[in-house]
Amino acid sequence: MKNDKYVWHSSSTDYPKIDVHSIRKHEVLKEYLRIYVEIVGGYPYSSMLRLNLVDGFAGGGKYITSSGEIHDGSPLLMIDTIETAATVLSLQKKFKLHSRYYFVEKEPSSAAFLRDQIQKKYNSRLDSSIFVIQDTFQNRINEIISDIKKKGRAHRTIFFLDQYGYSEVSIKVLNKIFRELPKAEVILTFNVDSLIDYMSNTLACRSILDKLNLDFDLASLDEQKKQKRWRENIQFALYKDFKSKTKAEYMTNFFIKSSESTRSYWLLHLSMSPKAKDEMQKLHWQFKNHFVSETKTGLKVFPSYNPKYDIDYTRQSTMTFSSEDEVDNKIKLLSEIPQNLSYTPIKAKEFFLKHINDTPATKDMIYNSISDLSRKKEIKLTTKNDNPKKNKDRINDDDLIFIPRQQIFQF
Ligand SMILES: C[S@@+](CC[C@H](N)C(=O)[O-])C[C@H]1O[C@@H](n2cnc3c(N)ncnc32)[C@H](O)[C@@H]1O
């Protein structure tokens, strides 16, 4: 999909305008990258981190905000954030970062503009560990994966796939990334409302959905559009389908509503690591109302979707990760954790992993609720050896939790 709003011309200072939701998106990306280096580089046994960053839809790298300030695009933002985080870490411990950056941009003038920007700041690394590739992401993904696989063993890679629309990154490509690079993480934008606008019961639309690997039943589209909140219902169905097809084990979604276009898009984070998912989930709470997430509080967020049932009944209320949502989430956790336990002990971490994909709660939130519930004697908490737990404030991953055989009734 071509969007002339985002074309850069060399030697022009007439940068594209950036809107507020894209600035927020950059803030999430920056914070996530900083935390990634801090956590993965901070492991006590590691003094070296080999990390690859792939920006598949890089753009030209400079914008202007509505108040006239210059704002860096994702490529410079990624380099600056990663390199600064590594410098901070190296002041605290013996640490060396080996980073490689791949910036793919299809428009020749935008790619040339980006190259200029990088040359000004990181000339010595250009073409040796920072690559600006003028082509489509689809054309170069295989080559990039093989290049990454030539160095080291872990092949840690963060992909930022900020496509303008929805049709450039298929689930097949995502699955290939996770198959070839199991330690990869992908941050992907998906303009779901544009897809819904385009959807019709035609062969052209079927072929786009096939290309994306989505199964939506287009024959039912007209019927679905007669329902109340049909747009949200279709989004939900697409989301469920997307989630079930991806080979990434963990996924979070910032559900972003652009105030400028009143259109929604998804900012998805996909990974094979529960820790990565948990860190991204924390950011949802940290960034609170800036985004709207299509979830509800508590443990069971997405009951299986069945359009045959009353849609309003199965729908999720929209939450914004506000302070009120935090309180509501806590109340629900306190009632739902015991409901999801049995007399058979389960490790705290195992319980968390069982629910991680269905809840907006972070691990800390779940562990805090476990502490509260065990203090109130609503659940039983023991050490891994079945001894009573003295410090109920600190839950260890291998602590055991279960429902006491004799319930305490409080009057
Ligand atoms: C939304 S802009 C990217 C913004 C950038 N990620 C940022 O945050 O600063 C999308 C960019 O992707 C480029 N593009 C579109 N389709 C592409 C494709 N198939 N492969 C690579 N680049 C593409 C466009 O020319 C445009 O510059």
mmCIF file of C-alpha atoms in Angstrom, residues 64-354:
data_model
loop_
_atom_site.group_PDB
_atom_site.id
_atom_site.type_symbol
_atom_site.label_atom_id
_atom_site.label_comp_id
_atom_site.label_asym_id
_atom_site.label_seq_id
_atom_site.Cartn_x
_atom_site.Cartn_y
_atom_site.Cartn_z
ATOM 1 C CA ILE A 64 7.898 17.181 12.160
ATOM 2 C CA THR A 65 5.430 17.310 15.063
ATOM 3 C CA SER A 66 2.275 19.461 15.121
ATOM 4 C CA SER A 67 4.160 21.968 17.292
ATOM 5 C CA GLY A 68 6.997 22.173 14.738
ATOM 6 C CA GLU A 69 9.616 20.076 16.517
ATOM 7 C CA ILE A 70 11.797 17.579 14.665
ATOM 8 C CA HIS A 71 11.086 14.004 15.717
ATOM 9 C CA ASP A 72 13.314 11.003 14.927
ATOM 10 C CA GLY A 73 11.750 8.092 13.061
ATOM 11 C CA SER A 74 12.086 4.478 14.141
ATOM 12 C CA PRO A 75 15.587 3.795 12.673
ATOM 13 C CA LEU A 76 17.464 6.514 14.599
ATOM 14 C CA LEU A 77 15.284 5.962 17.609
ATOM 15 C CA MET A 78 16.222 2.275 17.628
ATOM 16 C CA ILE A 79 19.961 2.871 17.302
ATOM 17 C CA ASP A 80 20.046 5.669 19.890
ATOM 18 C CA THR A 81 17.962 3.744 22.429
ATOM 19 C CA ILE A 82 19.849 0.462 22.114
ATOM 20 C CA GLU A 83 23.324 2.015 22.136
ATOM 21 C CA THR A 84 22.513 4.296 25.095
ATOM 22 C CA ALA A 85 21.039 1.397 27.096
ATOM 23 C CA ALA A 86 24.219 -0.613 26.412
ATOM 24 C CA THR A 87 26.445 2.276 27.537
ATOM 25 C CA VAL A 88 24.466 2.596 30.780
ATOM 26 C CA LEU A 89 24.845 -1.144 31.393
ATOM 27 C CA SER A 90 28.580 -1.105 30.685
ATOM 28 C CA LEU A 91 29.003 1.499 33.437
ATOM 29 C CA GLN A 92 27.495 -0.979 35.901
ATOM 30 C CA LYS A 93 29.202 -4.220 34.856
ATOM 31 C CA LYS A 94 31.557 -5.773 32.341
ATOM 32 C CA PHE A 95 29.413 -5.639 29.236
ATOM 33 C CA LYS A 96 29.797 -5.397 25.475
ATOM 34 C CA LEU A 97 27.011 -5.063 22.948
ATOM 35 C CA HIS A 98 27.383 -6.369 19.389
ATOM 36 C CA SER A 99 24.469 -4.849 17.529
ATOM 37 C CA ARG A 100 23.498 -5.065 13.875
ATOM 38 C CA TYR A 101 20.736 -3.009 12.313
ATOM 39 C CA TYR A 102 18.850 -3.762 9.103
ATOM 40 C CA PHE A 103 16.661 -0.940 7.785
ATOM 41 C CA VAL A 104 14.510 -1.876 4.806
ATOM 42 C CA GLU A 105 12.697 0.849 2.874
ATOM 43 C CA LYS A 106 11.103 0.365 -0.502
ATOM 44 C CA GLU A 107 10.913 4.003 -1.750
ATOM 45 C CA PRO A 108 14.277 4.952 -3.301
ATOM 46 C CA SER A 109 14.148 8.617 -2.224
ATOM 47 C CA SER A 110 13.146 7.723 1.356
ATOM 48 C CA ALA A 111 15.890 5.075 1.585
ATOM 49 C CA ALA A 112 18.462 7.606 0.285
ATOM 50 C CA PHE A 113 17.242 10.164 2.806
ATOM 51 C CA LEU A 114 17.570 7.642 5.633
ATOM 52 C CA ARG A 115 21.063 6.701 4.518
ATOM 53 C CA ASP A 116 22.049 10.375 4.744
ATOM 54 C CA GLN A 117 20.659 10.661 8.271
ATOM 55 C CA ILE A 118 22.572 7.611 9.443
ATOM 56 C CA GLN A 119 25.755 8.712 7.707
ATOM 57 C CA LYS A 120 25.650 12.004 9.639
ATOM 58 C CA LYS A 121 25.507 10.253 13.008
ATOM 59 C CA TYR A 122 26.883 6.728 12.591
ATOM 60 C CA ASN A 123 29.108 6.921 9.520
ATOM 61 C CA SER A 124 31.713 4.459 10.787
ATOM 62 C CA ARG A 125 29.119 1.706 11.185
ATOM 63 C CA LEU A 126 27.238 2.265 7.932
ATOM 64 C CA ASP A 127 27.433 -0.839 5.678
ATOM 65 C CA SER A 128 29.357 -2.818 8.296
ATOM 66 C CA SER A 129 26.838 -3.186 11.113
ATOM 67 C CA ILE A 130 24.120 -0.738 10.043
ATOM 68 C CA PHE A 131 22.526 -1.549 6.698
ATOM 69 C CA VAL A 132 20.073 0.557 4.733
ATOM 70 C CA ILE A 133 18.430 -1.709 2.179
ATOM 71 C CA GLN A 134 16.362 -0.173 -0.594
ATOM 72 C CA ASP A 135 13.808 -2.865 -1.421
ATOM 73 C CA THR A 136 10.647 -4.413 -0.052
ATOM 74 C CA PHE A 137 10.744 -6.250 3.251
ATOM 75 C CA GLN A 138 9.197 -9.312 1.570
ATOM 76 C CA ASN A 139 12.040 -9.458 -0.966
ATOM 77 C CA ARG A 140 14.763 -9.290 1.666
ATOM 78 C CA ILE A 141 13.492 -11.193 4.694
ATOM 79 C CA ASN A 142 15.129 -14.520 3.737
ATOM 80 C CA GLU A 143 18.481 -12.878 3.117
ATOM 81 C CA ILE A 144 18.281 -10.989 6.424
ATOM 82 C CA ILE A 145 17.442 -14.171 8.343
ATOM 83 C CA SER A 146 20.414 -16.021 6.778
ATOM 84 C CA ASP A 147 22.729 -13.119 7.550
ATOM 85 C CA ILE A 148 21.572 -13.110 11.190
ATOM 86 C CA LYS A 149 22.124 -16.879 11.423
ATOM 87 C CA LYS A 150 25.769 -16.514 10.378
ATOM 88 C CA LYS A 151 26.727 -14.866 13.692
ATOM 89 C CA GLY A 152 26.493 -16.317 17.190
ATOM 90 C CA ARG A 153 24.096 -18.992 18.407
ATOM 91 C CA ALA A 154 21.140 -17.261 20.062
ATOM 92 C CA HIS A 155 20.259 -15.042 17.077
ATOM 93 C CA ARG A 156 18.411 -12.582 19.277
ATOM 94 C CA THR A 157 16.489 -10.264 16.988
ATOM 95 C CA ILE A 158 13.783 -7.661 17.415
ATOM 96 C CA PHE A 159 11.713 -6.961 14.306
ATOM 97 C CA PHE A 160 9.770 -3.707 14.061
ATOM 98 C CA LEU A 161 7.319 -4.205 11.185
ATOM 99 C CA ASP A 162 5.520 -0.907 10.890
ATOM 100 C CA GLN A 163 3.626 -1.472 7.676
ATOM 101 C CA TYR A 164 1.308 1.351 6.748
ATOM 102 C CA GLY A 165 -1.672 -0.921 6.040
ATOM 103 C CA TYR A 166 -2.311 -4.595 6.706
ATOM 104 C CA SER A 167 -1.237 -6.577 3.662
ATOM 105 C CA GLU A 168 2.568 -6.554 3.667
ATOM 106 C CA VAL A 169 3.326 -9.024 6.460
ATOM 107 C CA SER A 170 1.618 -12.397 6.201
ATOM 108 C CA ILE A 171 1.269 -14.842 9.066
ATOM 109 C CA LYS A 172 3.423 -17.233 6.984
ATOM 110 C CA VAL A 173 6.322 -14.775 7.109
ATOM 111 C CA LEU A 174 5.851 -14.285 10.844
ATOM 112 C CA ASN A 175 5.842 -18.041 11.379
ATOM 113 C CA LYS A 176 8.970 -18.391 9.297
ATOM 114 C CA ILE A 177 10.691 -15.818 11.521
ATOM 115 C CA PHE A 178 9.801 -17.774 14.677
ATOM 116 C CA ARG A 179 10.751 -21.093 13.110
ATOM 117 C CA GLU A 180 14.170 -19.872 11.979
ATOM 118 C CA LEU A 181 14.897 -17.520 14.875
ATOM 119 C CA PRO A 182 13.114 -18.825 17.993
ATOM 120 C CA LYS A 183 14.509 -16.008 20.140
ATOM 121 C CA ALA A 184 13.075 -13.352 17.831
ATOM 122 C CA GLU A 185 10.380 -10.907 18.842
ATOM 123 C CA VAL A 186 8.149 -9.007 16.460
ATOM 124 C CA ILE A 187 6.417 -5.697 16.988
ATOM 125 C CA LEU A 188 3.895 -5.376 14.183
ATOM 126 C CA THR A 189 1.357 -2.751 13.208
ATOM 127 C CA PHE A 190 -1.807 -3.974 11.527
ATOM 128 C CA ASN A 191 -4.333 -1.448 10.287
ATOM 129 C CA VAL A 192 -7.398 -3.487 11.052
ATOM 130 C CA ASP A 193 -9.995 -0.814 10.278
ATOM 131 C CA SER A 194 -8.567 -0.276 6.782
ATOM 132 C CA LEU A 195 -8.886 -4.002 6.196
ATOM 133 C CA ILE A 196 -12.509 -3.934 7.389
ATOM 134 C CA ASP A 197 -13.247 -0.966 5.105
ATOM 135 C CA TYR A 198 -11.845 -2.944 2.213
ATOM 136 C CA MET A 199 -13.649 -6.184 3.043
ATOM 137 C CA SER A 200 -16.358 -7.327 0.630
ATOM 138 C CA ASN A 201 -17.564 -10.660 -0.633
ATOM 139 C CA THR A 202 -15.345 -10.566 -3.727
ATOM 140 C CA LEU A 203 -12.534 -12.683 -5.161
ATOM 141 C CA ALA A 204 -10.103 -9.783 -4.802
ATOM 142 C CA CYS A 205 -10.792 -9.536 -1.079
ATOM 143 C CA ARG A 206 -10.652 -13.325 -0.671
ATOM 144 C CA SER A 207 -7.229 -13.351 -2.262
ATOM 145 C CA ILE A 208 -5.955 -10.652 0.150
ATOM 146 C CA LEU A 209 -7.262 -12.642 3.136
ATOM 147 C CA ASP A 210 -5.690 -15.813 1.711
ATOM 148 C CA LYS A 211 -2.401 -13.960 1.293
ATOM 149 C CA LEU A 212 -2.634 -12.915 4.943
ATOM 150 C CA ASN A 213 -3.662 -16.446 5.909
ATOM 151 C CA LEU A 214 -6.926 -15.271 7.479
ATOM 152 C CA ASP A 215 -10.105 -17.346 7.139
ATOM 153 C CA PHE A 216 -12.895 -14.803 7.629
ATOM 154 C CA ASP A 217 -16.165 -16.017 6.084
ATOM 155 C CA LEU A 218 -16.864 -13.234 3.585
ATOM 156 C CA ALA A 219 -20.242 -14.726 2.650
ATOM 157 C CA SER A 220 -21.481 -13.776 6.137
ATOM 158 C CA LEU A 221 -20.202 -10.189 5.895
ATOM 159 C CA ASP A 222 -23.483 -8.496 4.888
ATOM 160 C CA GLU A 223 -25.345 -10.325 7.651
ATOM 161 C CA GLN A 224 -22.686 -9.359 10.212
ATOM 162 C CA LYS A 225 -22.877 -5.705 9.167
ATOM 163 C CA LYS A 226 -26.549 -5.606 10.207
ATOM 164 C CA GLN A 227 -25.581 -6.296 13.812
ATOM 165 C CA LYS A 228 -24.946 -3.691 16.458
ATOM 166 C CA ARG A 229 -21.187 -3.006 16.896
ATOM 167 C CA TRP A 230 -20.469 -5.020 13.770
ATOM 168 C CA ARG A 231 -17.105 -3.366 13.222
ATOM 169 C CA GLU A 232 -15.816 -4.377 16.657
ATOM 170 C CA ASN A 233 -17.195 -7.872 16.201
ATOM 171 C CA ILE A 234 -15.337 -8.320 12.923
ATOM 172 C CA GLN A 235 -12.166 -6.960 14.499
ATOM 173 C CA PHE A 236 -12.537 -9.449 17.286
ATOM 174 C CA ALA A 237 -13.030 -12.345 14.862
ATOM 175 C CA LEU A 238 -9.947 -11.296 12.856
ATOM 176 C CA TYR A 239 -7.940 -10.971 16.047
ATOM 177 C CA LYS A 240 -8.907 -14.443 17.241
ATOM 178 C CA ASP A 241 -8.065 -15.895 13.841
ATOM 179 C CA PHE A 242 -4.708 -14.105 13.723
ATOM 180 C CA LYS A 243 -3.846 -15.239 17.240
ATOM 181 C CA SER A 244 -4.727 -18.863 16.547
ATOM 182 C CA LYS A 245 -2.626 -18.984 13.340
ATOM 183 C CA THR A 246 0.580 -17.456 14.604
ATOM 184 C CA LYS A 247 3.284 -19.808 15.821
ATOM 185 C CA ALA A 248 4.428 -17.209 18.333
ATOM 186 C CA GLU A 249 3.429 -18.565 21.703
ATOM 187 C CA TYR A 250 2.808 -15.199 23.304
ATOM 188 C CA MET A 251 1.074 -12.131 21.991
ATOM 189 C CA THR A 252 -0.051 -8.776 23.354
ATOM 190 C CA ASN A 253 -1.992 -6.102 21.540
ATOM 191 C CA PHE A 254 -2.111 -2.372 22.028
ATOM 192 C CA PHE A 255 -5.378 -1.490 20.415
ATOM 193 C CA ILE A 256 -4.705 1.985 19.108
ATOM 194 C CA LYS A 257 -7.403 4.418 18.073
ATOM 195 C CA SER A 258 -6.072 7.260 16.008
ATOM 196 C CA SER A 259 -7.812 10.446 17.111
ATOM 197 C CA GLU A 260 -6.990 12.019 13.729
ATOM 198 C CA SER A 261 -8.571 9.360 11.550
ATOM 199 C CA THR A 262 -10.870 7.702 14.135
ATOM 200 C CA ARG A 263 -9.501 4.472 12.708
ATOM 201 C CA SER A 264 -8.087 1.688 14.859
ATOM 202 C CA TYR A 265 -4.995 -0.314 14.362
ATOM 203 C CA TRP A 266 -3.205 -2.977 16.311
ATOM 204 C CA LEU A 267 0.296 -2.767 17.707
ATOM 205 C CA LEU A 268 1.029 -6.440 18.247
ATOM 206 C CA HIS A 269 3.958 -7.908 20.126
ATOM 207 C CA LEU A 270 4.739 -11.535 19.306
ATOM 208 C CA SER A 271 7.339 -13.703 20.967
ATOM 209 C CA MET A 272 8.190 -17.170 22.212
ATOM 210 C CA SER A 273 9.106 -15.902 25.679
ATOM 211 C CA PRO A 274 6.716 -15.429 28.619
ATOM 212 C CA LYS A 275 9.167 -12.950 30.140
ATOM 213 C CA ALA A 276 9.057 -10.826 26.965
ATOM 214 C CA LYS A 277 5.267 -10.924 26.955
ATOM 215 C CA ASP A 278 5.168 -9.940 30.642
ATOM 216 C CA GLU A 279 7.497 -6.970 30.105
ATOM 217 C CA MET A 280 5.337 -5.740 27.208
ATOM 218 C CA GLN A 281 2.228 -6.258 29.324
ATOM 219 C CA LYS A 282 3.755 -4.032 32.019
ATOM 220 C CA LEU A 283 4.107 -1.286 29.411
ATOM 221 C CA HIS A 284 0.370 -1.488 28.693
ATOM 222 C CA TRP A 285 -0.243 -0.478 32.313
ATOM 223 C CA GLN A 286 2.582 2.056 32.327
ATOM 224 C CA PHE A 287 1.236 3.869 29.258
ATOM 225 C CA LYS A 288 -2.313 3.754 30.618
ATOM 226 C CA ASN A 289 -4.868 5.820 28.718
ATOM 227 C CA HIS A 290 -2.746 6.571 25.690
ATOM 228 C CA PHE A 291 -4.047 3.438 24.069
ATOM 229 C CA VAL A 292 -7.204 1.449 24.244
ATOM 230 C CA SER A 293 -6.863 -2.287 24.524
ATOM 231 C CA GLU A 294 -9.556 -4.671 23.444
ATOM 232 C CA THR A 295 -9.495 -6.700 26.608
ATOM 233 C CA LYS A 296 -11.226 -6.888 29.928
ATOM 234 C CA THR A 297 -9.725 -7.230 33.375
ATOM 235 C CA GLY A 298 -9.247 -10.458 35.325
ATOM 236 C CA LEU A 299 -7.916 -13.823 34.303
ATOM 237 C CA LYS A 300 -10.215 -14.907 31.503
ATOM 238 C CA VAL A 301 -10.106 -12.255 28.858
ATOM 239 C CA PHE A 302 -11.037 -13.877 25.635
ATOM 240 C CA PRO A 303 -13.807 -16.434 25.951
ATOM 241 C CA SER A 304 -14.036 -18.387 22.744
ATOM 242 C CA TYR A 305 -15.783 -16.327 20.144
ATOM 243 C CA ASN A 306 -18.932 -17.719 18.629
ATOM 244 C CA PRO A 307 -20.867 -15.356 16.380
ATOM 245 C CA LYS A 308 -23.947 -17.526 16.756
ATOM 246 C CA TYR A 309 -24.386 -16.275 20.295
ATOM 247 C CA ASP A 310 -25.545 -12.803 21.150
ATOM 248 C CA ILE A 311 -22.530 -10.728 20.280
ATOM 249 C CA ASP A 312 -23.145 -8.230 23.092
ATOM 250 C CA TYR A 313 -23.038 -11.079 25.563
ATOM 251 C CA THR A 314 -19.641 -12.415 24.503
ATOM 252 C CA ARG A 315 -18.113 -8.994 23.837
ATOM 253 C CA GLN A 316 -15.370 -7.636 25.973
ATOM 254 C CA SER A 317 -15.775 -4.254 27.537
ATOM 255 C CA THR A 318 -13.111 -1.917 26.330
ATOM 256 C CA MET A 319 -10.455 -1.085 28.865
ATOM 257 C CA THR A 320 -7.872 1.646 28.870
ATOM 258 C CA PHE A 321 -5.453 0.387 31.552
ATOM 259 C CA SER A 322 -6.570 3.334 33.695
ATOM 260 C CA SER A 323 -6.337 3.465 37.501
ATOM 261 C CA GLU A 324 -9.994 2.342 37.639
ATOM 262 C CA ASP A 325 -9.120 -0.645 35.435
ATOM 263 C CA GLU A 326 -6.236 -1.448 37.767
ATOM 264 C CA VAL A 327 -8.594 -1.551 40.760
ATOM 265 C CA ASP A 328 -11.146 -3.587 38.795
ATOM 266 C CA ASN A 329 -8.398 -5.970 37.674
ATOM 267 C CA LYS A 330 -7.275 -6.485 41.284
ATOM 268 C CA ILE A 331 -10.829 -7.251 42.450
ATOM 269 C CA LYS A 332 -11.304 -9.758 39.625
ATOM 270 C CA LEU A 333 -7.957 -11.451 40.310
ATOM 271 C CA LEU A 334 -8.879 -11.874 43.973
ATOM 272 C CA SER A 335 -12.072 -13.672 43.025
ATOM 273 C CA GLU A 336 -10.845 -15.547 39.933
ATOM 274 C CA ILE A 337 -7.525 -16.947 41.206
ATOM 275 C CA PRO A 338 -9.216 -19.216 43.808
ATOM 276 C CA GLN A 339 -11.821 -20.254 41.203
ATOM 277 C CA ASN A 340 -8.998 -21.415 38.946
ATOM 278 C CA LEU A 341 -7.188 -23.431 41.621
ATOM 279 C CA SER A 342 -7.927 -26.924 42.910
ATOM 280 C CA TYR A 343 -6.905 -29.070 45.908
ATOM 281 C CA THR A 344 -3.899 -30.231 43.886
ATOM 282 C CA PRO A 345 -0.897 -27.932 44.412
ATOM 283 C CA ILE A 346 0.422 -26.082 41.378
ATOM 284 C CA LYS A 347 3.630 -24.038 41.119
ATOM 285 C CA ALA A 348 3.005 -20.273 41.123
ATOM 286 C CA LYS A 349 4.879 -19.872 37.846
ATOM 287 C CA GLU A 350 2.961 -22.711 36.218
ATOM 288 C CA PHE A 351 -0.298 -21.049 37.229
ATOM 289 C CA PHE A 352 0.891 -17.749 35.748
ATOM 290 C CA LEU A 353 1.959 -19.435 32.477
ATOM 291 C CA LYS A 354 -1.412 -21.180 32.246
#
